[in-house]
PDB file of C-alpha atoms and ligand atoms in Angstrom:
ATOM      1  CA  UNK A   1     106.749  95.584  96.513  1.00 35.00           C
ATOM      2  CA  UNK A   2     107.095  96.822  92.703  1.00 34.00           C
ATOM      3  CA  UNK A   3     104.540  99.884  92.670  1.00 36.00           C
ATOM      4  CA  UNK A   4     106.260 101.374  95.124  1.00 34.00           C
ATOM      5  CA  UNK A   5     109.102 103.697  93.993  1.00 34.00           C
ATOM      6  CA  UNK A   6     110.240 107.270  93.852  1.00 33.00           C
ATOM      7  CA  UNK A   7     107.950 109.292  96.174  1.00 34.00           C
ATOM      8  CA  UNK A   8     106.686 106.178  97.895  1.00 32.00           C
ATOM      9  CA  UNK A   9     110.193 105.366  99.005  1.00 31.00           C
ATOM     10  CA  UNK A  10     109.361 106.962 102.400  1.00 34.00           C
ATOM     11  CA  UNK A  11     106.429 104.731 102.649  1.00 32.00           C
ATOM     12  CA  UNK A  12     108.056 101.757 101.837  1.00 34.00           C
ATOM     13  CA  UNK A  13     110.875 102.542 104.321  1.00 33.00           C
ATOM     14  CA  UNK A  14     108.247 102.760 107.205  1.00 33.00           C
ATOM     15  CA  UNK A  15     106.771  99.422 106.036  1.00 32.00           C
ATOM     16  CA  UNK A  16     110.264  97.581 106.193  1.00 33.00           C
ATOM     17  CA  UNK A  17     110.572  98.901 109.707  1.00 31.00           C
ATOM     18  CA  UNK A  18     107.233  97.311 110.787  1.00 31.00           C
ATOM     19  CA  UNK A  19     108.386  93.885 109.744  1.00 33.00           C
ATOM     20  CA  UNK A  20     109.111  93.997 105.867  1.00 34.00           C
ATOM     21  CA  UNK A  21     105.770  93.404 103.603  1.00 36.00           C
ATOM     22  CA  UNK A  22     108.205  91.947 101.164  1.00 32.00           C
ATOM     23  CA  UNK A  23     108.896  88.998 103.515  1.00 35.00           C
ATOM     24  CA  UNK A  24     105.219  88.855 104.524  1.00 38.00           C
ATOM     25  CA  UNK A  25     104.110  88.561 100.804  1.00 36.00           C
ATOM     26  CA  UNK A  26     106.632  85.880 100.217  1.00 37.00           C
ATOM     27  CA  UNK A  27     105.270  84.046 103.450  1.00 40.00           C
ATOM     28  CA  UNK A  28     101.746  84.632 102.092  1.00 41.00           C
ATOM     29  CA  UNK A  29     103.231  82.552  98.570  1.00 43.00           C
ATOM     30  CA  UNK A  30     105.005  80.213 100.683  1.00 40.00           C
ATOM     31  CA  UNK A  31     102.052  79.228 103.028  1.00 41.00           C
ATOM     32  CA  UNK A  32      99.650  79.167  99.893  1.00 41.00           C
ATOM     33  CA  UNK A  33     101.735  76.654  98.363  1.00 41.00           C
ATOM     34  CA  UNK A  34     102.398  74.439 101.582  1.00 39.00           C
ATOM     35  CA  UNK A  35      98.507  74.230 102.127  1.00 41.00           C
ATOM     36  CA  UNK A  36      97.976  73.503  98.673  1.00 42.00           C
ATOM     37  CA  UNK A  37     100.218  70.537  98.913  1.00 44.00           C
ATOM     38  CA  UNK A  38      99.282  69.559 102.407  1.00 43.00           C
ATOM     39  CA  UNK A  39      95.541  69.484 102.172  1.00 45.00           C
ATOM     40  CA  UNK A  40      94.250  68.920  98.828  1.00 47.00           C
ATOM     41  CA  UNK A  41      91.211  67.211  99.880  1.00 49.00           C
ATOM     42  CA  UNK A  42      89.927  70.250 102.040  1.00 48.00           C
ATOM     43  CA  UNK A  43      90.476  72.619  99.182  1.00 48.00           C
ATOM     44  CA  UNK A  44      87.428  74.040  97.462  1.00 48.00           C
ATOM     45  CA  UNK A  45      88.129  75.722  94.031  1.00 53.00           C
ATOM     46  CA  UNK A  46      87.138  79.014  94.791  1.00 62.00           C
ATOM     47  CA  UNK A  47      87.794  79.291  98.638  1.00 75.00           C
ATOM     48  CA  UNK A  48      91.418  80.563  99.698  1.00 83.00           C
ATOM     49  CA  UNK A  49      92.810  78.102 102.112  1.00 92.00           C
ATOM     50  CA  UNK A  50      92.908  79.136 105.845  1.00 94.00           C
ATOM     51  CA  UNK A  51      96.878  79.688 105.670  1.00 96.00           C
ATOM     52  CA  UNK A  52      96.444  81.837 102.756  1.00 96.00           C
ATOM     53  CA  UNK A  53      93.694  83.945 104.378  1.00 97.00           C
ATOM     54  CA  UNK A  54      95.889  84.148 107.628  1.00 97.00           C
ATOM     55  CA  UNK A  55      98.901  85.345 105.614  1.00 98.00           C
ATOM     56  CA  UNK A  56      97.021  88.085 103.784  1.00 98.00           C
ATOM     57  CA  UNK A  57      95.570  89.251 106.877  1.00 98.00           C
ATOM     58  CA  UNK A  58      99.162  89.435 108.273  1.00 98.00           C
ATOM     59  CA  UNK A  59     100.125  91.284 105.436  1.00 98.00           C
ATOM     60  CA  UNK A  60      97.206  93.945 105.498  1.00 98.00           C
ATOM     61  CA  UNK A  61      98.406  94.548 109.507  1.00 98.00           C
ATOM     62  CA  UNK A  62     102.111  95.160 108.206  1.00 96.00           C
ATOM     63  CA  UNK A  63     100.880  98.666 107.205  1.00 96.00           C
ATOM     64  CA  UNK A  64      97.292  98.816 108.999  1.00 98.00           C
ATOM     65  CA  UNK A  65      98.642  97.775 112.535  1.00 97.00           C
ATOM     66  CA  UNK A  66      98.551  94.369 114.155  1.00 97.00           C
ATOM     67  CA  UNK A  67      95.211  95.156 115.801  1.00 98.00           C
ATOM     68  CA  UNK A  68      93.948  97.242 112.563  1.00 98.00           C
ATOM     69  CA  UNK A  69      94.591 100.141 114.775  1.00 98.00           C
ATOM     70  CA  UNK A  70      96.322 102.163 112.084  1.00 98.00           C
ATOM     71  CA  UNK A  71      99.722 103.345 111.789  1.00 97.00           C
ATOM     72  CA  UNK A  72     101.508 106.961 111.722  1.00 93.00           C
ATOM     73  CA  UNK A  73     104.344 106.743 109.618  1.00 85.00           C
ATOM     74  CA  UNK A  74     105.388 108.828 106.382  1.00 85.00           C
ATOM     75  CA  UNK A  75     101.534 108.549 105.625  1.00 87.00           C
ATOM     76  CA  UNK A  76      99.087 107.770 107.878  1.00 95.00           C
ATOM     77  CA  UNK A  77      97.571 104.331 107.603  1.00 97.00           C
ATOM     78  CA  UNK A  78      94.015 104.460 108.437  1.00 98.00           C
ATOM     79  CA  UNK A  79      92.412 102.309 111.186  1.00 98.00           C
ATOM     80  CA  UNK A  80      90.555  99.409 109.855  1.00 98.00           C
ATOM     81  CA  UNK A  81      89.493  97.884 113.243  1.00 98.00           C
ATOM     82  CA  UNK A  82      85.872  97.951 113.843  1.00 98.00           C
ATOM     83  CA  UNK A  83      85.222  99.191 110.410  1.00 98.00           C
ATOM     84  CA  UNK A  84      82.079  98.300 108.460  1.00 98.00           C
ATOM     85  CA  UNK A  85      82.725  95.176 106.327  1.00 98.00           C
ATOM     86  CA  UNK A  86      80.222  96.795 103.344  1.00 98.00           C
ATOM     87  CA  UNK A  87      82.555 100.136 103.972  1.00 98.00           C
ATOM     88  CA  UNK A  88      85.761  97.962 103.353  1.00 98.00           C
ATOM     89  CA  UNK A  89      84.307  95.953 100.646  1.00 98.00           C
ATOM     90  CA  UNK A  90      83.250  99.049  98.539  1.00 98.00           C
ATOM     91  CA  UNK A  91      86.387 100.868  99.104  1.00 98.00           C
ATOM     92  CA  UNK A  92      88.665  97.992  97.952  1.00 97.00           C
ATOM     93  CA  UNK A  93      86.344  97.631  94.862  1.00 96.00           C
ATOM     94  CA  UNK A  94      86.322 101.424  94.546  1.00 97.00           C
ATOM     95  CA  UNK A  95      90.669 101.216  94.234  1.00 96.00           C
ATOM     96  CA  UNK A  96      90.160  98.541  91.872  1.00 94.00           C
ATOM     97  CA  UNK A  97      87.815 100.554  89.625  1.00 94.00           C
ATOM     98  CA  UNK A  98      89.933 103.556  90.101  1.00 94.00           C
ATOM     99  CA  UNK A  99      86.751 105.328  91.588  1.00 97.00           C
ATOM    100  CA  UNK A 100      89.121 105.890  94.286  1.00 97.00           C
ATOM    101  CA  UNK A 101      92.607 106.765  93.698  1.00 95.00           C
ATOM    102  CA  UNK A 102      95.714 105.649  95.941  1.00 93.00           C
ATOM    103  CA  UNK A 103      98.804 104.003  94.316  1.00 87.00           C
ATOM    104  CA  UNK A 104      99.507 101.475  97.081  1.00 92.00           C
ATOM    105  CA  UNK A 105      95.860 100.294  97.757  1.00 95.00           C
ATOM    106  CA  UNK A 106      95.306  99.985  93.998  1.00 92.00           C
ATOM    107  CA  UNK A 107      97.733  97.655  93.689  1.00 93.00           C
ATOM    108  CA  UNK A 108      96.951  95.776  97.131  1.00 96.00           C
ATOM    109  CA  UNK A 109      93.053  95.482  96.335  1.00 96.00           C
ATOM    110  CA  UNK A 110      93.463  94.290  92.492  1.00 93.00           C
ATOM    111  CA  UNK A 111      94.644  90.603  93.749  1.00 95.00           C
ATOM    112  CA  UNK A 112      92.089  89.888  96.084  1.00 96.00           C
ATOM    113  CA  UNK A 113      89.250  87.488  95.521  1.00 95.00           C
ATOM    114  CA  UNK A 114      85.699  88.220  96.312  1.00 95.00           C
ATOM    115  CA  UNK A 115      86.122  85.433  99.144  1.00 96.00           C
ATOM    116  CA  UNK A 116      89.217  87.018 100.494  1.00 97.00           C
ATOM    117  CA  UNK A 117      87.853  90.528 100.766  1.00 97.00           C
ATOM    118  CA  UNK A 118      84.879  89.059 102.689  1.00 97.00           C
ATOM    119  CA  UNK A 119      87.243  87.442 105.119  1.00 97.00           C
ATOM    120  CA  UNK A 120      89.633  90.193 105.483  1.00 98.00           C
ATOM    121  CA  UNK A 121      86.698  93.027 106.033  1.00 98.00           C
ATOM    122  CA  UNK A 122      85.025  90.467 108.264  1.00 98.00           C
ATOM    123  CA  UNK A 123      88.489  90.250 110.215  1.00 98.00           C
ATOM    124  CA  UNK A 124      88.985  93.920 110.808  1.00 98.00           C
ATOM    125  CA  UNK A 125      85.286  94.261 111.893  1.00 98.00           C
ATOM    126  CA  UNK A 126      85.900  91.991 114.724  1.00 98.00           C
ATOM    127  CA  UNK A 127      88.917  93.734 116.040  1.00 98.00           C
ATOM    128  CA  UNK A 128      88.546  96.186 118.864  1.00 97.00           C
ATOM    129  CA  UNK A 129      91.940  98.175 120.027  1.00 98.00           C
ATOM    130  CA  UNK A 130      91.854 101.485 121.751  1.00 98.00           C
ATOM    131  CA  UNK A 131      92.234 104.534 119.592  1.00 98.00           C
ATOM    132  CA  UNK A 132      95.663 105.634 118.872  1.00 97.00           C
ATOM    133  CA  UNK A 133      95.042 108.991 120.195  1.00 94.00           C
ATOM    134  CA  UNK A 134      97.552 112.057 119.637  1.00 95.00           C
ATOM    135  CA  UNK A 135      95.036 114.624 118.643  1.00 97.00           C
ATOM    136  CA  UNK A 136      95.164 118.236 120.278  1.00 98.00           C
ATOM    137  CA  UNK A 137      92.792 117.674 123.078  1.00 98.00           C
ATOM    138  CA  UNK A 138      91.776 121.364 123.000  1.00 98.00           C
ATOM    139  CA  UNK A 139      89.921 121.237 119.451  1.00 98.00           C
ATOM    140  CA  UNK A 140      87.741 118.195 120.782  1.00 98.00           C
ATOM    141  CA  UNK A 141      84.850 120.061 122.333  1.00 98.00           C
ATOM    142  CA  UNK A 142      84.360 122.289 119.052  1.00 98.00           C
ATOM    143  CA  UNK A 143      84.647 119.274 116.998  1.00 98.00           C
ATOM    144  CA  UNK A 144      82.054 117.351 119.242  1.00 98.00           C
ATOM    145  CA  UNK A 145      79.678 120.469 118.429  1.00 98.00           C
ATOM    146  CA  UNK A 146      80.253 119.929 114.877  1.00 98.00           C
ATOM    147  CA  UNK A 147      79.609 116.400 114.852  1.00 98.00           C
ATOM    148  CA  UNK A 148      76.220 116.534 116.616  1.00 98.00           C
ATOM    149  CA  UNK A 149      74.940 119.638 115.420  1.00 98.00           C
ATOM    150  CA  UNK A 150      76.981 120.339 112.013  1.00 98.00           C
ATOM    151  CA  UNK A 151      77.767 123.769 110.656  1.00 98.00           C
ATOM    152  CA  UNK A 152      74.183 125.386 109.918  1.00 96.00           C
ATOM    153  CA  UNK A 153      75.751 128.932 108.646  1.00 95.00           C
ATOM    154  CA  UNK A 154      78.192 126.820 106.126  1.00 94.00           C
ATOM    155  CA  UNK A 155      75.168 124.177 104.953  1.00 94.00           C
ATOM    156  CA  UNK A 156      77.037 121.340 107.074  1.00 97.00           C
ATOM    157  CA  UNK A 157      74.646 118.874 108.181  1.00 98.00           C
ATOM    158  CA  UNK A 158      75.701 116.819 111.521  1.00 98.00           C
ATOM    159  CA  UNK A 159      78.184 114.056 110.815  1.00 98.00           C
ATOM    160  CA  UNK A 160      75.954 111.893 113.209  1.00 98.00           C
ATOM    161  CA  UNK A 161      73.234 111.683 110.635  1.00 98.00           C
ATOM    162  CA  UNK A 162      74.905 109.502 108.399  1.00 98.00           C
ATOM    163  CA  UNK A 163      77.913 108.283 110.514  1.00 98.00           C
ATOM    164  CA  UNK A 164      75.614 107.620 113.715  1.00 98.00           C
ATOM    165  CA  UNK A 165      75.722 109.065 117.218  1.00 98.00           C
ATOM    166  CA  UNK A 166      78.463 106.998 117.983  1.00 98.00           C
ATOM    167  CA  UNK A 167      80.313 107.246 114.810  1.00 98.00           C
ATOM    168  CA  UNK A 168      80.426 103.690 114.216  1.00 98.00           C
ATOM    169  CA  UNK A 169      79.141 103.919 110.768  1.00 98.00           C
ATOM    170  CA  UNK A 170      76.379 101.586 108.839  1.00 98.00           C
ATOM    171  CA  UNK A 171      76.800  99.579 105.739  1.00 98.00           C
ATOM    172  CA  UNK A 172      78.820 101.913 103.036  1.00 98.00           C
ATOM    173  CA  UNK A 173      79.051 104.748 105.593  1.00 98.00           C
ATOM    174  CA  UNK A 174      82.371 104.407 107.359  1.00 98.00           C
ATOM    175  CA  UNK A 175      83.202 104.326 110.918  1.00 98.00           C
ATOM    176  CA  UNK A 176      85.073 107.353 112.211  1.00 98.00           C
ATOM    177  CA  UNK A 177      85.563 106.524 115.648  1.00 98.00           C
ATOM    178  CA  UNK A 178      89.083 106.094 116.623  1.00 98.00           C
ATOM    179  CA  UNK A 179      90.315 107.109 113.284  1.00 98.00           C
ATOM    180  CA  UNK A 180      93.706 108.782 113.089  1.00 98.00           C
ATOM    181  CA  UNK A 181      93.007 112.512 113.029  1.00 98.00           C
ATOM    182  CA  UNK A 182      95.968 113.047 110.702  1.00 97.00           C
ATOM    183  CA  UNK A 183      94.136 110.462 108.266  1.00 98.00           C
ATOM    184  CA  UNK A 184      90.834 112.364 108.666  1.00 98.00           C
ATOM    185  CA  UNK A 185      92.423 115.327 107.923  1.00 98.00           C
ATOM    186  CA  UNK A 186      94.242 114.476 104.974  1.00 97.00           C
ATOM    187  CA  UNK A 187      90.946 112.758 103.386  1.00 98.00           C
ATOM    188  CA  UNK A 188      88.576 115.703 104.201  1.00 98.00           C
ATOM    189  CA  UNK A 189      91.049 118.069 102.909  1.00 98.00           C
ATOM    190  CA  UNK A 190      91.264 116.264  99.177  1.00 97.00           C
ATOM    191  CA  UNK A 191      88.132 114.469  99.034  1.00 97.00           C
ATOM    192  CA  UNK A 192      86.798 115.610  95.799  1.00 95.00           C
ATOM    193  CA  UNK A 193      90.353 114.657  94.085  1.00 96.00           C
ATOM    194  CA  UNK A 194      90.212 111.554  95.286  1.00 97.00           C
ATOM    195  CA  UNK A 195      86.740 109.695  95.489  1.00 97.00           C
ATOM    196  CA  UNK A 196      83.971 109.313  93.231  1.00 97.00           C
ATOM    197  CA  UNK A 197      86.110 109.341  90.256  1.00 97.00           C
ATOM    198  CA  UNK A 198      84.540 107.428  87.698  1.00 95.00           C
ATOM    199  CA  UNK A 199      81.996 109.725  86.114  1.00 90.00           C
ATOM    200  CA  UNK A 200      79.762 106.788  84.963  1.00 93.00           C
ATOM    201  CA  UNK A 201      79.262 105.431  88.557  1.00 93.00           C
ATOM    202  CA  UNK A 202      77.789 108.141  91.023  1.00 89.00           C
ATOM    203  CA  UNK A 203      78.925 105.961  94.010  1.00 95.00           C
ATOM    204  CA  UNK A 204      78.064 107.148  97.866  1.00 97.00           C
ATOM    205  CA  UNK A 205      81.018 109.626  98.003  1.00 97.00           C
ATOM    206  CA  UNK A 206      78.629 112.215  96.278  1.00 97.00           C
ATOM    207  CA  UNK A 207      77.004 112.261  99.520  1.00 97.00           C
ATOM    208  CA  UNK A 208      80.312 113.381 101.383  1.00 98.00           C
ATOM    209  CA  UNK A 209      81.660 115.447  98.814  1.00 97.00           C
ATOM    210  CA  UNK A 210      80.019 118.577  99.261  1.00 97.00           C
ATOM    211  CA  UNK A 211      80.179 118.317 103.268  1.00 98.00           C
ATOM    212  CA  UNK A 212      83.948 118.054 102.892  1.00 98.00           C
ATOM    213  CA  UNK A 213      84.028 120.997 100.520  1.00 97.00           C
ATOM    214  CA  UNK A 214      82.200 123.343 102.945  1.00 98.00           C
ATOM    215  CA  UNK A 215      84.420 122.674 106.326  1.00 98.00           C
ATOM    216  CA  UNK A 216      86.787 125.045 107.034  1.00 98.00           C
ATOM    217  CA  UNK A 217      90.566 124.050 107.730  1.00 98.00           C
ATOM    218  CA  UNK A 218      89.904 124.765 111.490  1.00 98.00           C
ATOM    219  CA  UNK A 219      86.518 122.799 111.449  1.00 98.00           C
ATOM    220  CA  UNK A 220      88.221 119.611 109.822  1.00 98.00           C
ATOM    221  CA  UNK A 221      90.995 119.765 112.451  1.00 98.00           C
ATOM    222  CA  UNK A 222      88.203 119.945 115.102  1.00 98.00           C
ATOM    223  CA  UNK A 223      86.132 117.370 113.902  1.00 98.00           C
ATOM    224  CA  UNK A 224      89.225 114.955 113.040  1.00 98.00           C
ATOM    225  CA  UNK A 225      90.273 115.205 116.724  1.00 98.00           C
ATOM    226  CA  UNK A 226      86.896 114.445 118.024  1.00 98.00           C
ATOM    227  CA  UNK A 227      86.355 111.537 116.002  1.00 98.00           C
ATOM    228  CA  UNK A 228      89.699 110.210 116.795  1.00 98.00           C
ATOM    229  CA  UNK A 229      88.883 110.048 120.737  1.00 98.00           C
ATOM    230  CA  UNK A 230      85.923 107.758 120.360  1.00 98.00           C
ATOM    231  CA  UNK A 231      86.057 104.202 121.248  1.00 97.00           C
TER     232      UNK A 231
HETATM  233  C1  HEC B 301     102.002  99.136 101.926  1.00 95.85           C
HETATM  234  C2  HEC B 301     100.969  99.365 102.855  1.00 95.85           C
HETATM  235  C3  HEC B 301      99.735  98.920 102.825  1.00 95.85           C
HETATM  236  C4  HEC B 301      99.195  97.551 102.665  1.00 95.85           C
HETATM  237  C5  HEC B 301     100.039  96.412 102.775  1.00 95.85           C
HETATM  238  C6  HEC B 301      97.878  97.584 103.049  1.00 95.85           C
HETATM  239  N1  HEC B 301      97.192  98.958 102.855  1.00 95.85           N
HETATM  240 FE1  HEC B 301      95.421  99.385 102.986  1.00 95.85          FE
HETATM  241  N2  HEC B 301      95.803 101.416 102.958  1.00 95.85           N
HETATM  242  C7  HEC B 301      97.068 101.799 102.867  1.00 95.85           C
HETATM  243  C8  HEC B 301      97.112 103.564 102.650  1.00 95.85           C
HETATM  244  C9  HEC B 301      98.280 104.334 102.881  1.00 95.85           C
HETATM  245  C10 HEC B 301      95.837 103.717 102.745  1.00 95.85           C
HETATM  246  C11 HEC B 301      95.145 105.125 102.870  1.00 95.85           C
HETATM  247  C12 HEC B 301      94.857 105.796 101.411  1.00 95.85           C
HETATM  248  C13 HEC B 301      94.503 106.872 101.358  1.00 95.85           C
HETATM  249  O1  HEC B 301      94.867 107.803 102.200  1.00 95.85           O
HETATM  250  O2  HEC B 301      93.550 107.080 100.802  1.00 95.85           O
HETATM  251  C14 HEC B 301      95.094 102.205 102.870  1.00 95.85           C
HETATM  252  C15 HEC B 301      93.577 102.308 102.963  1.00 95.85           C
HETATM  253  C16 HEC B 301      92.831 101.215 102.976  1.00 95.85           C
HETATM  254  C17 HEC B 301      91.398 101.267 102.927  1.00 95.85           C
HETATM  255  C18 HEC B 301      90.369 102.351 102.898  1.00 95.85           C
HETATM  256  C19 HEC B 301      90.128 102.780 104.539  1.00 95.85           C
HETATM  257  C20 HEC B 301      89.170 103.875 104.599  1.00 95.85           C
HETATM  258  O3  HEC B 301      89.051 104.370 106.042  1.00 95.85           O
HETATM  259  O4  HEC B 301      88.810 104.594 103.673  1.00 95.85           O
HETATM  260  C21 HEC B 301      91.005  99.799 103.004  1.00 95.85           C
HETATM  261  C22 HEC B 301      89.594  99.238 103.214  1.00 95.85           C
HETATM  262  C23 HEC B 301      92.374  99.203 103.026  1.00 95.85           C
HETATM  263  N3  HEC B 301      93.352  99.990 102.861  1.00 95.85           N
HETATM  264  C24 HEC B 301      92.490  97.552 103.235  1.00 95.85           C
HETATM  265  C25 HEC B 301      93.428  97.048 103.127  1.00 95.85           C
HETATM  266  C26 HEC B 301      93.640  95.468 103.216  1.00 95.85           C
HETATM  267  C27 HEC B 301      92.631  94.613 103.253  1.00 95.85           C
HETATM  268  C28 HEC B 301      94.801  95.160 103.044  1.00 95.85           C
HETATM  269  C29 HEC B 301      95.549  93.670 102.696  1.00 95.85           C
HETATM  270  C30 HEC B 301      94.999  92.920 101.529  1.00 95.85           C
HETATM  271  C31 HEC B 301      95.528  96.594 102.948  1.00 95.85           C
HETATM  272  N4  HEC B 301      94.719  97.497 103.024  1.00 95.85           N
HETATM  273  C32 HEC B 301      96.802  96.457 102.809  1.00 95.85           C
HETATM  274  C33 HEC B 301      98.403 100.959 103.069  1.00 95.85           C
HETATM  275  C34 HEC B 301      98.452  99.743 102.954  1.00 95.85           C
HETATM  276  C1  HEC B 302      74.768 112.638 104.230  1.00 95.85           C
HETATM  277  C2  HEC B 302      75.373 111.646 104.632  1.00 95.85           C
HETATM  278  C3  HEC B 302      76.836 112.021 105.391  1.00 95.85           C
HETATM  279  C4  HEC B 302      77.116 112.961 106.331  1.00 95.85           C
HETATM  280  C5  HEC B 302      75.964 113.899 106.749  1.00 95.85           C
HETATM  281  C6  HEC B 302      78.351 112.899 106.496  1.00 95.85           C
HETATM  282  N1  HEC B 302      78.825 111.891 106.079  1.00 95.85           N
HETATM  283 FE1  HEC B 302      81.106 111.720 106.014  1.00 95.85          FE
HETATM  284  N2  HEC B 302      80.691 110.066 104.695  1.00 95.85           N
HETATM  285  C7  HEC B 302      79.556 109.776 104.195  1.00 95.85           C
HETATM  286  C8  HEC B 302      79.894 108.716 103.236  1.00 95.85           C
HETATM  287  C9  HEC B 302      78.592 107.787 102.312  1.00 95.85           C
HETATM  288  C10 HEC B 302      81.285 108.293 103.087  1.00 95.85           C
HETATM  289  C11 HEC B 302      81.836 107.049 102.011  1.00 95.85           C
HETATM  290  C12 HEC B 302      82.424 107.910 101.252  1.00 95.85           C
HETATM  291  C13 HEC B 302      82.973 107.019  99.938  1.00 95.85           C
HETATM  292  O1  HEC B 302      82.588 105.976  99.776  1.00 95.85           O
HETATM  293  O2  HEC B 302      84.003 107.475  99.096  1.00 95.85           O
HETATM  294  C14 HEC B 302      81.733 109.409 103.734  1.00 95.85           C
HETATM  295  C15 HEC B 302      83.182 109.359 104.302  1.00 95.85           C
HETATM  296  C16 HEC B 302      83.559 110.187 105.091  1.00 95.85           C
HETATM  297  C17 HEC B 302      85.230 110.083 105.604  1.00 95.85           C
HETATM  298  C18 HEC B 302      86.240 109.066 104.892  1.00 95.85           C
HETATM  299  C19 HEC B 302      86.281 108.096 105.963  1.00 95.85           C
HETATM  300  C20 HEC B 302      87.753 107.161 105.695  1.00 95.85           C
HETATM  301  O3  HEC B 302      87.833 106.428 106.134  1.00 95.85           O
HETATM  302  O4  HEC B 302      88.249 107.371 104.682  1.00 95.85           O
HETATM  303  C21 HEC B 302      85.295 111.093 106.308  1.00 95.85           C
HETATM  304  C22 HEC B 302      86.458 111.319 107.261  1.00 95.85           C
HETATM  305  C23 HEC B 302      84.062 111.735 106.851  1.00 95.85           C
HETATM  306  N3  HEC B 302      82.934 111.120 106.140  1.00 95.85           N
HETATM  307  C24 HEC B 302      83.720 112.576 107.831  1.00 95.85           C
HETATM  308  C25 HEC B 302      82.525 113.274 107.963  1.00 95.85           C
HETATM  309  C26 HEC B 302      82.343 114.493 108.807  1.00 95.85           C
HETATM  310  C27 HEC B 302      83.362 115.249 109.688  1.00 95.85           C
HETATM  311  C28 HEC B 302      81.206 114.744 108.776  1.00 95.85           C
HETATM  312  C29 HEC B 302      79.980 116.134 109.303  1.00 95.85           C
HETATM  313  C30 HEC B 302      80.880 117.244 109.128  1.00 95.85           C
HETATM  314  C31 HEC B 302      80.158 114.030 107.938  1.00 95.85           C
HETATM  315  N4  HEC B 302      81.167 113.055 107.413  1.00 95.85           N
HETATM  316  C32 HEC B 302      79.026 114.133 107.359  1.00 95.85           C
HETATM  317  C33 HEC B 302      78.196 110.118 104.387  1.00 95.85           C
HETATM  318  C34 HEC B 302      78.286 111.296 105.201  1.00 95.85           C
END
């Protein structure tokens, strides 16, 4: 994990506890090598082997959870289970193009082939674990109100308009159902500094930016608590 040093030490430590992503990466390479020797006839030039795909998925899960349910460590690792494949693809591309900033994921994303991205995004979409939970329950009713009706006085439209009544998302609009509340709080509190960072490419984050901007800290905590409870 050469990309992680200094301030990401705590994150690296969390990963190590989970089962060592370094080992996972070594395993990844080993499996890739073995499958290339063992099944040359089955290898198509562009498609990653089944073993390479499974090893990569395992690697993602060392951070994102064995069921893609997310993980609370030094940084919250977002839930990917049930996420819209088009959203996952667009975010991985956004990390590569630096439209979205995150030192860990920039490095993870840039080595993935389009075929691998297709496989991984579909694999995570197909997982359906229960939400991790853990948000303050007292905030949930107010969060539900914001999600369904917005905050008209602050020019905040209902979240459901785009993210769907069930918060499952659609296409490049993410699923929020079951997402870790602490991850949602972090993202909504810093949206304009992390997304849509390539001036020449006005990506879909421009839809979300003003909304994140107009929510108060309290409202962010409330709506984050609500979505984290949804299955
Ligand atoms: C070393 C830990 C680590 C590994 C390994 C890792 N991720 Fe991530 N991933 C993160 C963190 C941390 C974030 C949150 C970034 C942020 O806060 O903006 C993230 C965010 C993401 C997001 C954006 C989610 C969202 O809701 O916007 C996607 C998609 C993603 N990762 C996919 C993957 C895939 C696919 C793999 C495997 C190829 C992978 N990740 C491997 C740590 C990791
Ligand atoms: C006009 C459509 C629209 C509305 C309304 C909307 N969103 Fe979004 N939201 C988006 C889009 C599009 C994205 C993906 C942004 C990107 O690709 O960077 C997004 C992303 C997000 C993310 C980041 C998710 C992740 O996994 O990183 C959160 C959290 C979020 N929205 C919460 C909300 C909340 C809470 C509300 C209501 C207060 C809301 N959204 C209303 C369109 C919308």
